[in-house]
mmCIF file of C-alpha atoms in Angstrom:
data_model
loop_
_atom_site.group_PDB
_atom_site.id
_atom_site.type_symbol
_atom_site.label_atom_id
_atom_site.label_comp_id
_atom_site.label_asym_id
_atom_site.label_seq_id
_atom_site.Cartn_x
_atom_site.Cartn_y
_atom_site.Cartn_z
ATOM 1 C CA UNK A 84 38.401 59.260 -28.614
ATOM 2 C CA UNK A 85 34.953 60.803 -28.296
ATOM 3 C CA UNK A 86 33.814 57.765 -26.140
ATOM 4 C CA UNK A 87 36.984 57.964 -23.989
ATOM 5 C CA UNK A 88 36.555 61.227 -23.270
ATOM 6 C CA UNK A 89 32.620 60.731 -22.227
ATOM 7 C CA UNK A 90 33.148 58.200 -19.848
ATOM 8 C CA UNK A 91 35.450 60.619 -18.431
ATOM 9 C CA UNK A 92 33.907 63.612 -18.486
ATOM 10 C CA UNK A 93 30.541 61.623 -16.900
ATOM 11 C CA UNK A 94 32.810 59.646 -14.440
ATOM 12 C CA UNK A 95 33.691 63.735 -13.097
ATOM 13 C CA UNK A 96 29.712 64.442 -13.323
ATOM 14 C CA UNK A 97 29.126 61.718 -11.021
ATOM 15 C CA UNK A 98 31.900 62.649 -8.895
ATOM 16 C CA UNK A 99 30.661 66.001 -8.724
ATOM 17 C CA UNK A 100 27.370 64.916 -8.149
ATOM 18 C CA UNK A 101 27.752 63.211 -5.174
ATOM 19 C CA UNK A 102 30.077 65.780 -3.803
ATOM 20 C CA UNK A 103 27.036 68.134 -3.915
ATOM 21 C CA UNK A 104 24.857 65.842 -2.064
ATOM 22 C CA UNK A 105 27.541 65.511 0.747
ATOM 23 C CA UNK A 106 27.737 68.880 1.207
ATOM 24 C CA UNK A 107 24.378 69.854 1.883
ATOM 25 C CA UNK A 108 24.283 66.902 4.119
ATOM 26 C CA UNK A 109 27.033 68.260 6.137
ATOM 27 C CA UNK A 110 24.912 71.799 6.183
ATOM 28 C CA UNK A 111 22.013 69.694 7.720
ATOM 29 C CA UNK A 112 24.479 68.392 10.322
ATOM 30 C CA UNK A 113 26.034 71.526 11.061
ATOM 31 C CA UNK A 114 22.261 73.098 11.442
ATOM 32 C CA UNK A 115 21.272 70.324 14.023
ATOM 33 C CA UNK A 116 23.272 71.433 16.998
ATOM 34 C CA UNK A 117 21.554 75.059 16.608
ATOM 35 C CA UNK A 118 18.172 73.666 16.602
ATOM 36 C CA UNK A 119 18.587 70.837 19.485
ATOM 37 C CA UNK A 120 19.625 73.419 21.441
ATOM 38 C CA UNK A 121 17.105 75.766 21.005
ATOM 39 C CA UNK A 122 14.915 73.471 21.166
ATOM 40 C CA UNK A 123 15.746 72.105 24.682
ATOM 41 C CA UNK A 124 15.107 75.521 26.266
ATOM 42 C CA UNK A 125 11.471 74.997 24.912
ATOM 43 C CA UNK A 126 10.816 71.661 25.635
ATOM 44 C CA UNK A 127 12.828 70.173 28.231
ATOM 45 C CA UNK A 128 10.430 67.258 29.060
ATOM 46 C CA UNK A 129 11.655 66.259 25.499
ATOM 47 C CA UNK A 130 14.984 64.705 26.464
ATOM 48 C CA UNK A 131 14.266 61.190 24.604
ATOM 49 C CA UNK A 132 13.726 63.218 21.090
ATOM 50 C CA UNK A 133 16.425 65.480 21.394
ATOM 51 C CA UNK A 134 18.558 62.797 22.412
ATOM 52 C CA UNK A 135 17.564 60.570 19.352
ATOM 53 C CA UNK A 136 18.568 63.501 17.349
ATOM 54 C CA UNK A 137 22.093 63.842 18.932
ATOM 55 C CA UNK A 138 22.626 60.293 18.457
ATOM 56 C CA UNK A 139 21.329 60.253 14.621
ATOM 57 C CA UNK A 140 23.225 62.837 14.074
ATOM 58 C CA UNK A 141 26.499 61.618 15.243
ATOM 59 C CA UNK A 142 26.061 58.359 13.189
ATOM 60 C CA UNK A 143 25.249 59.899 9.613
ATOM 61 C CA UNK A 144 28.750 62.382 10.255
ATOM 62 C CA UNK A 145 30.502 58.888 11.167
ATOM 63 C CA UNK A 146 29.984 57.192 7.856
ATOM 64 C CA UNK A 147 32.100 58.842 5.218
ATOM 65 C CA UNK A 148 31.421 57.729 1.729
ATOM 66 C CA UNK A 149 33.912 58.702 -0.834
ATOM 67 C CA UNK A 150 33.308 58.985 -4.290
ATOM 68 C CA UNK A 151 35.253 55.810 -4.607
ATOM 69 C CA UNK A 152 33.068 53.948 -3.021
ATOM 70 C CA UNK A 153 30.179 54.732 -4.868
ATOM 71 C CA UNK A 154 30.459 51.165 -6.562
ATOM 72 C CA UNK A 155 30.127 49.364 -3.218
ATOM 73 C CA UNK A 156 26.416 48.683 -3.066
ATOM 74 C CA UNK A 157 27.056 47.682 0.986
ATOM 75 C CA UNK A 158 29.087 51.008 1.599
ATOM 76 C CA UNK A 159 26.089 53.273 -0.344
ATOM 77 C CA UNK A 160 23.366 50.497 1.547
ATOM 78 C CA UNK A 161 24.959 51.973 5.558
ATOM 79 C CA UNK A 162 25.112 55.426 4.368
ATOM 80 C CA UNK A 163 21.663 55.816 2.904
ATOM 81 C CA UNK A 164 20.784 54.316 6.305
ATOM 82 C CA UNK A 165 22.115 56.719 8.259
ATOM 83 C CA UNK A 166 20.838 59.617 6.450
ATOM 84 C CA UNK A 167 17.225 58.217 6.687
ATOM 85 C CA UNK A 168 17.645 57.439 10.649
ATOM 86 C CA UNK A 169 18.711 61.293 10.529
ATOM 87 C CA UNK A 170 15.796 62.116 8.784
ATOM 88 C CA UNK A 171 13.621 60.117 10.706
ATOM 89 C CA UNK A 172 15.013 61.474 14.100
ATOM 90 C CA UNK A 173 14.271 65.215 12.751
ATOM 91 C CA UNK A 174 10.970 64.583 11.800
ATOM 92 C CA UNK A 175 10.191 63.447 15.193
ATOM 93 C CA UNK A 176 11.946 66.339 16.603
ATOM 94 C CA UNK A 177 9.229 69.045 14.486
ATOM 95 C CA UNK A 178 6.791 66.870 15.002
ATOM 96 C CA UNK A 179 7.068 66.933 19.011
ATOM 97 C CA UNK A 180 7.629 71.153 18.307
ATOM 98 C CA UNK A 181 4.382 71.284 17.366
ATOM 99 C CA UNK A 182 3.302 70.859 21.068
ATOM 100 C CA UNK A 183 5.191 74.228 22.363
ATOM 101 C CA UNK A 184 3.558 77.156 20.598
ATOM 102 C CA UNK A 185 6.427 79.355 22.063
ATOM 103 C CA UNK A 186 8.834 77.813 20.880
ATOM 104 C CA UNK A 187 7.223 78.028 17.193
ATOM 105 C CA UNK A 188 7.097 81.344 17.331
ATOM 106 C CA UNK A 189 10.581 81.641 18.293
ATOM 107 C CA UNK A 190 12.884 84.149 15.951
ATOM 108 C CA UNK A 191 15.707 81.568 16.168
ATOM 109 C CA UNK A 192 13.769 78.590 15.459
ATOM 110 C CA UNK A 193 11.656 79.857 12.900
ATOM 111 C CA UNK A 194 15.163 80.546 11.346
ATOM 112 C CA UNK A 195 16.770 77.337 11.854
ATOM 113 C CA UNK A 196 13.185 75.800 10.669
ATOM 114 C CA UNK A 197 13.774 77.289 7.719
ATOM 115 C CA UNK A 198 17.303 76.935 6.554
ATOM 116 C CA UNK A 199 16.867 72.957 7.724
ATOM 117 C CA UNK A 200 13.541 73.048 5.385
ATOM 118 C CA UNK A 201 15.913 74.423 2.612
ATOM 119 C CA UNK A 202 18.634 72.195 2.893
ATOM 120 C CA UNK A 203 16.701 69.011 3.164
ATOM 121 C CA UNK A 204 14.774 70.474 -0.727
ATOM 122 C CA UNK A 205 18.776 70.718 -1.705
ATOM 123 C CA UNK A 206 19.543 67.390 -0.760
ATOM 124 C CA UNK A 207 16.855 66.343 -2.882
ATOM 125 C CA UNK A 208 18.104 68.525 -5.806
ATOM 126 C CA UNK A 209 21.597 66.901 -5.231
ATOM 127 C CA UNK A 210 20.231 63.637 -4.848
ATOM 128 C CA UNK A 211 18.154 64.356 -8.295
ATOM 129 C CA UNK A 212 21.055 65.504 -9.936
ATOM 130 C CA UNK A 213 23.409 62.820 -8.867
ATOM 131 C CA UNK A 214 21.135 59.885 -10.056
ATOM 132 C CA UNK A 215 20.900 61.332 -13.185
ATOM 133 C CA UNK A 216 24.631 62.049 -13.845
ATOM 134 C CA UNK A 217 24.936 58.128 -12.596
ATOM 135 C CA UNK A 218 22.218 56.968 -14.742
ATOM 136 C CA UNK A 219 23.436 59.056 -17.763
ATOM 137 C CA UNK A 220 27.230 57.224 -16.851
ATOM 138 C CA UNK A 221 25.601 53.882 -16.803
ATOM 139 C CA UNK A 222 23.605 54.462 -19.544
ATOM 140 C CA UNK A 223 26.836 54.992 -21.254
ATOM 141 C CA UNK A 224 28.644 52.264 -20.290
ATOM 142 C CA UNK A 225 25.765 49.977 -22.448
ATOM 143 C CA UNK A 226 25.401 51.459 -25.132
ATOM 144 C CA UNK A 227 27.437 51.832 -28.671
ATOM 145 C CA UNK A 228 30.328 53.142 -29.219
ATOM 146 C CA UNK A 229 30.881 53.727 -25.834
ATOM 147 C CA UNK A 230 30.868 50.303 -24.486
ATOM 148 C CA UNK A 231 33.973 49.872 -26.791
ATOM 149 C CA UNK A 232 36.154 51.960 -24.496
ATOM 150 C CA UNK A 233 34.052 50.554 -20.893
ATOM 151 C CA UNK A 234 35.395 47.139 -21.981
ATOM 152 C CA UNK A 235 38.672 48.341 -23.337
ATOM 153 C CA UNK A 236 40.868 51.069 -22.174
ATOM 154 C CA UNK A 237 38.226 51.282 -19.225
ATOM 155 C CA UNK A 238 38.471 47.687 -18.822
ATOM 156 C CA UNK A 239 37.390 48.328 -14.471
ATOM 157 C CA UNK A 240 34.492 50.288 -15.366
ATOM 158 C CA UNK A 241 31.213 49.510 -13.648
ATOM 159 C CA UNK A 242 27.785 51.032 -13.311
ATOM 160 C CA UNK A 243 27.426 53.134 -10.498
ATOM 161 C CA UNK A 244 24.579 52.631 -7.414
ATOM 162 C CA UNK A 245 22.049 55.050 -7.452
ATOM 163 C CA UNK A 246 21.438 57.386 -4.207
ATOM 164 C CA UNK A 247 17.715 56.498 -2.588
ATOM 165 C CA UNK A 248 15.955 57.921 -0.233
ATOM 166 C CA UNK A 249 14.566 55.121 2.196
ATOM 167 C CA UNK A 250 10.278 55.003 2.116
ATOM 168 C CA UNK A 251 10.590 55.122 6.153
ATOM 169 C CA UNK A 252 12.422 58.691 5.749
ATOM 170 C CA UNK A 253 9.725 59.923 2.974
ATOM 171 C CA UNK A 254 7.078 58.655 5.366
ATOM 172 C CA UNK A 255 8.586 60.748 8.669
ATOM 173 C CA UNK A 256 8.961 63.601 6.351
ATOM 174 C CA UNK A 257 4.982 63.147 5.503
ATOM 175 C CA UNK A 258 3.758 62.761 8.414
ATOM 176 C CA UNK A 259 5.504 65.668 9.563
ATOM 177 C CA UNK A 260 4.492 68.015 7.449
ATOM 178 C CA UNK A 261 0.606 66.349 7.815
ATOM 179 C CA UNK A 262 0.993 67.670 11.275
ATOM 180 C CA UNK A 263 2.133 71.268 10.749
ATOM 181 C CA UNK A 264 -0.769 72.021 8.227
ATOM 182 C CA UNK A 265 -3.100 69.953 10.795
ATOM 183 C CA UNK A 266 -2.012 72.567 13.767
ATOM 184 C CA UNK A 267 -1.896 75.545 11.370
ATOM 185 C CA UNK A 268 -5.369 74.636 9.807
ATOM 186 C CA UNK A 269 -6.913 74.696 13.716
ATOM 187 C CA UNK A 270 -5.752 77.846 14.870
ATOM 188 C CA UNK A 271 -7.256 78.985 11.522
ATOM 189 C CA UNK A 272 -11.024 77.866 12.608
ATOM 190 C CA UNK A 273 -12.337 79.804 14.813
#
């Protein structure tokens, strides 16, 4: 019974896992509004960006991916996409901030900066913790005793698809972050 109950108990981990991940994406989408917005008071000229955003945006909320789905490698495959075109399209958007030193110094943006800069370190947490509950799951479901009850009473159990960041998004995120310590670093020279 002990391996029935462990594929069980790390079938809920995984579940649980990826519900964590979903909801601090849905905290990034629910920041985005705030910042596009305060952002176009700043930088009107910046219509394209902001409108990228918007766009982005509305995509990643479009594509739902229930924990059921976690299996389909194709489902998982369009989702990861349209987080990392998110991503991607907020990069750009602190990247083109960096040109309006108003709106930097902003109250409300330096707050919305910061809670965005949060949640995207929490989606990495969730992501963390989520691949490991799926690798620990999948792990399971090869090795002895379990694999008894994976091709028994569990007969329809399969591994699980891990949750990866795309190397565009981890490059946008670079690249932006290259550029805040570039402007910081020359207003620090005198």
């Amino acid at each position: 019974m002990l391996g029935y109950n462990r594929l069980v108990r790390l079938r809920m981990e995984v579940g649980t896992g990826w519900a964590n991940i979903d909801v601090q994406l849905q905290r990034r989408a629910d920041l985005i509004p705030n910042l596009v917005e305060t952002v176009k008071g700043f930088a009107a000229q910046e219509r394209t960006v902001l409108e990228e955003v918007t766009r982005a945006r509305a995509s990643a909320s479009s594509i739902q991916l229930t924990p059921e789905a976690l299996n389909d490698p194709k489902a998982l495959e369009r989702f990861q996409a349209a987080q990392s075109q998110l991503s991607g399209a907020l990069s750009r958007l602190l990247v083109t901030v960096e040109r309006y030193p108003e709106l930097k110094s902003s109250q409300n943006f330096l707050a919305l900066q910061s809670q965005l800069e949060g949640t995207e370190n929490r989606i990495s947490v969730a992501r963390r913790d989520y691949n490991e509950a799926v690798r620990d799951y999948n792990t399971s479901l090869r090795t002895f005793p379990t694999i008894i009850w994976a091709k028994t009473i569990h007969g329809g159990s399969k591994p699980m698809q891990l949750f990866q960041a795309s190397a565009q998004a981890s490059r946008d995120w670079f690249i932006l972050f290259r550029s805040i310590l570039t402007s910081e670093l020359s207003r620090s020279v005198p």
